[in-house]
Amino acid sequence: VQLQASGGGLVQAGDSLRLSCAFSGRAFNRYNMVWFRQAPGKVRQFVAVISWSSGSTYYANSVKGRFTIARDNAKNAVYLQMNSVKPEDTAVYYCAATGASLTVVASNTGAFVDYWGQGTLVTVSS
């Protein structure tokens, strides 16, 4: 399995940005897909997770109402729509695949991840 994140860049506060993650390998629709982020000098942080069926999602409080996670099982892809971005959203964003439950993933910083993508940098200027 390989994950390739893309879509990062430099944006201004209040702008929107959509991150994409392409999944290569088997059984994409068996994994819950997750976005994490890591800001400079800080620990990795959970952002959002979506179940394999897209029936359930869970968000960190810091992004709830602004970010939306979605997936397309036909395209083996997961997305993170980021609206009303803030300077504190500046970080490297990582997509990940996991077989763990949504609540377990949301309460950790990546301990239960099966596969990681390489990260894409999002910089939000004020």
Backbone as CSV, one residue per row, in Angstrom:
resi,resn,N_x,N_y,N_z,CA_x,CA_y,CA_z,C_x,C_y,C_z
1,VAL,0.845,-1.192,0.000,0.000,0.000,0.000,0.883,1.245,0.000
2,GLN,0.502,2.197,-0.833,1.176,3.497,-0.849,0.136,4.603,-0.831
3,LEU,0.450,5.664,-0.115,-0.427,6.819,-0.035,0.341,8.039,-0.514
4,GLN,-0.304,8.824,-1.376,0.334,10.008,-1.935,-0.560,11.209,-1.689
5,ALA,-0.131,12.080,-0.786,-0.901,13.286,-0.483,-0.474,14.426,-1.399
6,SER,-1.421,15.290,-1.720,-1.139,16.440,-2.571,-2.141,17.549,-2.282
7,GLY,-1.867,18.729,-2.830,-2.800,19.832,-2.709,-2.395,20.930,-1.749
8,GLY,-1.305,20.726,-1.040,-0.860,21.744,-0.112,-0.323,22.966,-0.832
9,GLY,-0.118,24.027,-0.073,0.418,25.249,-0.654,0.314,26.401,0.309
10,LEU,0.559,27.587,-0.215,0.501,28.816,0.576,-0.831,29.520,0.290
11,VAL,-1.599,29.749,1.336,-2.874,30.436,1.202,-2.985,31.502,2.275
12,GLN,-3.955,32.371,2.121,-4.197,33.409,3.111,-5.302,32.978,4.065
13,ALA,-5.278,33.538,5.231,-6.318,33.252,6.206,-7.687,33.547,5.598
14,GLY,-8.617,32.616,5.836,-9.952,32.762,5.287,-10.167,32.056,3.964
15,ASP,-9.088,31.648,3.324,-9.181,30.955,2.039,-9.600,29.498,2.221
16,SER,-9.775,28.841,1.087,-10.094,27.410,1.084,-9.012,26.649,0.338
17,LEU,-8.902,25.377,0.694,-7.894,24.515,0.093,-8.411,23.086,0.176
18,ARG,-8.135,22.292,-0.856,-8.532,20.888,-0.801,-7.318,19.997,-0.955
19,LEU,-7.123,19.155,0.032,-6.060,18.168,-0.019,-6.614,16.857,-0.573
20,SER,-5.763,16.163,-1.301,-6.143,14.860,-1.839,-5.116,13.822,-1.410
21,CYS,-5.572,12.592,-1.342,-4.676,11.486,-1.008,-5.049,10.306,-1.893
22,ALA,-4.094,9.876,-2.689,-4.306,8.733,-3.574,-3.780,7.467,-2.915
23,PHE,-4.590,6.448,-2.938,-4.264,5.161,-2.305,-3.928,4.164,-3.407
24,SER,-2.751,3.568,-3.315,-2.347,2.539,-4.270,-2.216,1.222,-3.530
25,GLY,-2.894,0.204,-4.032,-2.838,-1.085,-3.374,-4.220,-1.702,-3.300
26,ARG,-4.297,-2.704,-2.502,-5.535,-3.457,-2.428,-6.404,-3.021,-1.259
27,ALA,-7.691,-3.227,-1.441,-8.651,-3.132,-0.343,-8.757,-1.746,0.274
28,PHE,-8.742,-0.709,-0.565,-8.927,0.655,-0.043,-10.206,0.752,0.760
29,ASN,-11.241,0.081,0.286,-12.543,0.221,0.938,-12.650,-0.589,2.229
30,ARG,-11.542,-1.153,2.669,-11.538,-1.839,3.963,-10.905,-0.987,5.066
31,TYR,-10.340,0.157,4.670,-9.638,0.987,5.637,-10.445,2.230,5.994
32,ASN,-10.380,2.587,7.248,-10.773,3.928,7.649,-9.613,4.845,7.277
33,MET,-9.937,6.012,6.748,-8.898,6.926,6.275,-8.835,8.167,7.158
34,VAL,-7.630,8.591,7.423,-7.394,9.611,8.439,-6.498,10.728,7.875
35,TRP,-6.719,11.922,8.357,-5.794,13.031,8.156,-5.232,13.438,9.513
36,PHE,-3.921,13.536,9.560,-3.208,14.092,10.706,-2.466,15.332,10.237
37,ARG,-1.964,16.098,11.172,-1.098,17.226,10.827,-0.051,17.412,11.910
38,GLN,1.050,18.002,11.491,2.120,18.301,12.435,2.688,19.669,12.120
39,ALA,2.512,20.571,13.055,3.047,21.923,12.923,4.500,21.926,13.389
40,PRO,5.282,22.893,12.930,6.690,22.958,13.327,6.850,23.006,14.842
41,GLY,7.653,22.111,15.376,7.929,22.097,16.796,6.824,21.532,17.660
42,LYS,5.804,20.974,17.045,4.676,20.452,17.818,4.475,18.979,17.516
43,VAL,3.730,18.325,18.381,3.452,16.918,18.171,2.389,16.759,17.090
44,ARG,2.378,15.593,16.512,1.383,15.280,15.487,-0.008,15.315,16.104
45,GLN,-0.962,15.764,15.329,-2.313,15.985,15.823,-3.324,15.326,14.894
46,PHE,-4.306,14.680,15.460,-5.409,14.134,14.679,-6.243,15.276,14.113
47,VAL,-6.691,15.138,12.858,-7.515,16.154,12.219,-8.919,15.613,11.915
48,ALA,-8.987,14.517,11.165,-10.290,13.986,10.757,-10.136,12.540,10.315
49,VAL,-11.215,11.791,10.449,-11.229,10.394,10.020,-12.587,10.085,9.386
50,ILE,-12.560,9.198,8.406,-13.790,8.767,7.745,-13.792,7.251,7.672
51,SER,-14.935,6.660,7.925,-15.034,5.213,7.906,-14.948,4.672,6.478
52,TRP,-14.724,3.365,6.363,-14.548,2.765,5.049,-15.783,2.948,4.169
53,SER,-16.955,3.031,4.787,-18.196,3.151,4.022,-18.645,4.588,3.836
54,SER,-17.872,5.544,4.381,-18.239,6.971,4.397,-19.436,7.240,5.287
55,GLY,-19.839,6.237,6.064,-21.003,6.426,6.903,-20.732,7.227,8.163
56,SER,-19.474,7.295,8.554,-19.145,8.004,9.790,-17.903,8.856,9.594
57,THR,-17.934,9.999,10.220,-16.763,10.877,10.232,-16.574,11.408,11.643
58,TYR,-15.356,11.851,11.899,-15.057,12.413,13.206,-13.989,13.474,12.995
59,TYR,-14.117,14.594,13.715,-13.206,15.713,13.529,-12.621,16.169,14.852
60,ALA,-11.426,16.702,14.776,-10.869,17.394,15.922,-11.682,18.665,16.162
61,ASN,-11.797,19.048,17.403,-12.588,20.247,17.733,-12.045,21.488,17.032
62,SER,-10.747,21.524,16.833,-10.127,22.707,16.244,-10.502,22.923,14.776
63,VAL,-11.006,21.885,14.111,-11.346,22.026,12.692,-12.821,21.776,12.423
64,LYS,-13.548,21.370,13.423,-14.962,21.038,13.239,-15.724,22.259,12.715
65,GLY,-16.525,22.032,11.683,-17.283,23.117,11.077,-16.538,23.843,9.972
66,ARG,-15.245,23.621,9.860,-14.439,24.272,8.811,-13.894,23.258,7.804
67,PHE,-13.528,22.082,8.282,-12.943,21.055,7.424,-13.964,19.957,7.185
68,THR,-13.863,19.339,6.011,-14.727,18.213,5.672,-13.885,17.114,5.039
69,ILE,-14.008,15.920,5.569,-13.316,14.766,5.000,-14.301,13.983,4.153
70,ALA,-13.814,13.488,3.030,-14.656,12.703,2.128,-13.779,11.673,1.425
71,ARG,-14.407,10.660,0.882,-13.652,9.650,0.157,-14.444,9.196,-1.058
72,ASP,-13.707,8.700,-2.031,-14.308,8.138,-3.227,-13.704,6.753,-3.411
73,ASN,-14.447,5.747,-3.037,-13.913,4.390,-3.087,-13.683,3.911,-4.518
74,ALA,-14.403,4.488,-5.461,-14.203,4.115,-6.858,-12.870,4.639,-7.392
75,LYS,-12.398,5.732,-6.803,-11.140,6.345,-7.231,-9.994,6.079,-6.267
76,ASN,-10.260,5.326,-5.220,-9.225,5.071,-4.201,-8.605,6.378,-3.699
77,ALA,-9.462,7.292,-3.329,-8.972,8.606,-2.917,-9.738,9.111,-1.702
78,VAL,-9.044,9.901,-0.917,-9.652,10.581,0.221,-9.283,12.059,0.124
79,TYR,-10.171,12.904,0.596,-9.997,14.339,0.451,-10.193,15.044,1.793
80,LEU,-9.588,16.207,1.895,-9.825,17.067,3.039,-10.095,18.468,2.502
81,GLN,-11.349,18.882,2.579,-11.721,20.230,2.176,-11.530,21.140,3.378
82,MET,-10.683,22.132,3.206,-10.339,23.044,4.289,-10.889,24.423,3.949
83,ASN,-11.851,24.876,4.718,-12.443,26.199,4.516,-12.101,27.114,5.681
84,SER,-12.148,28.392,5.427,-11.882,29.393,6.471,-10.598,29.057,7.227
85,VAL,-9.544,28.825,6.488,-8.300,28.409,7.141,-7.742,29.538,7.996
86,LYS,-6.996,29.137,9.003,-6.396,30.060,9.955,-4.884,29.833,9.983
87,PRO,-4.127,30.811,10.437,-2.668,30.611,10.538,-2.302,29.393,11.380
88,GLU,-3.098,29.094,12.383,-2.806,27.927,13.227,-3.062,26.600,12.521
89,ASP,-3.614,26.639,11.311,-3.753,25.422,10.518,-2.461,25.092,9.757
90,THR,-1.491,25.964,9.828,-0.210,25.718,9.160,0.450,24.470,9.716
91,ALA,0.745,23.529,8.825,1.316,22.254,9.245,1.592,21.398,8.011
92,VAL,2.315,20.330,8.240,2.394,19.269,7.230,1.213,18.326,7.488
93,TYR,0.450,18.078,6.467,-0.739,17.232,6.580,-0.427,15.856,6.002
94,TYR,-0.761,14.840,6.778,-0.498,13.459,6.401,-1.815,12.696,6.275
95,CYS,-1.952,11.918,5.223,-3.064,10.991,5.165,-2.571,9.625,5.630
96,ALA,-3.500,8.850,6.128,-3.141,7.560,6.687,-4.306,6.590,6.540
97,ALA,-3.975,5.319,6.538,-4.974,4.256,6.458,-4.887,3.407,7.709
98,THR,-6.035,3.071,8.238,-6.045,2.319,9.486,-7.208,1.352,9.535
99,GLY,-7.005,0.272,10.253,-8.095,-0.655,10.511,-8.717,-0.422,11.877
100,ALA,-8.175,0.506,12.620,-8.695,0.797,13.951,-9.997,1.579,13.851
101,SER,-10.739,1.559,14.939,-12.021,2.264,14.963,-11.811,3.774,14.963
102,LEU,-12.847,4.495,14.601,-12.746,5.948,14.515,-12.428,6.567,15.866
103,THR,-13.038,6.077,16.907,-12.816,6.676,18.219,-11.392,6.413,18.709
104,VAL,-10.853,5.252,18.413,-9.467,4.963,18.797,-8.518,5.874,18.031
105,VAL,-8.736,6.007,16.747,-7.857,6.844,15.932,-7.912,8.293,16.380
106,ALA,-9.094,8.770,16.674,-9.261,10.181,17.042,-8.629,10.520,18.389
107,SER,-8.394,9.545,19.201,-7.832,9.798,20.530,-6.327,9.553,20.583
108,ASN,-5.723,9.326,19.435,-4.292,9.061,19.380,-3.614,9.956,18.352
109,THR,-2.296,9.902,18.357,-1.522,10.706,17.408,-0.904,9.849,16.328
110,GLY,-1.512,8.681,16.079,-1.052,7.851,14.985,-0.582,6.476,15.374
111,ALA,-0.811,6.078,16.617,-0.288,4.794,17.078,-0.928,3.604,16.374
112,PHE,-2.134,3.782,15.864,-2.854,2.649,15.287,-2.960,2.737,13.774
113,VAL,-2.095,3.492,13.170,-2.096,3.638,11.715,-1.342,2.482,11.072
114,ASP,-1.915,1.977,9.993,-1.262,0.901,9.257,-0.326,1.445,8.174
115,TYR,-0.768,2.496,7.494,0.037,3.060,6.409,-0.025,4.583,6.469
116,TRP,1.118,5.207,6.144,1.247,6.668,6.127,1.571,7.160,4.727
117,GLY,1.045,8.355,4.413,1.487,9.061,3.226,2.681,9.931,3.564
118,GLN,3.221,10.620,2.589,4.465,11.365,2.787,4.244,12.776,3.301
119,GLY,3.044,13.291,3.293,2.769,14.619,3.812,2.759,15.692,2.744
120,THR,1.933,16.698,2.967,1.877,17.853,2.085,1.778,19.097,2.972
121,LEU,2.572,20.115,2.665,2.689,21.282,3.515,1.608,22.309,3.194
122,VAL,0.928,22.744,4.231,-0.048,23.822,4.123,0.455,24.988,4.965
123,THR,0.574,26.135,4.340,1.013,27.340,5.036,-0.070,28.399,4.892
124,VAL,-0.542,28.895,6.019,-1.599,29.898,6.016,-1.019,31.207,6.541
125,SER,-1.041,32.220,5.722,-0.524,33.526,6.129,-1.662,34.384,6.679
126,SER,-1.293,35.238,7.595,-2.316,36.088,8.233,-2.521,37.381,7.481
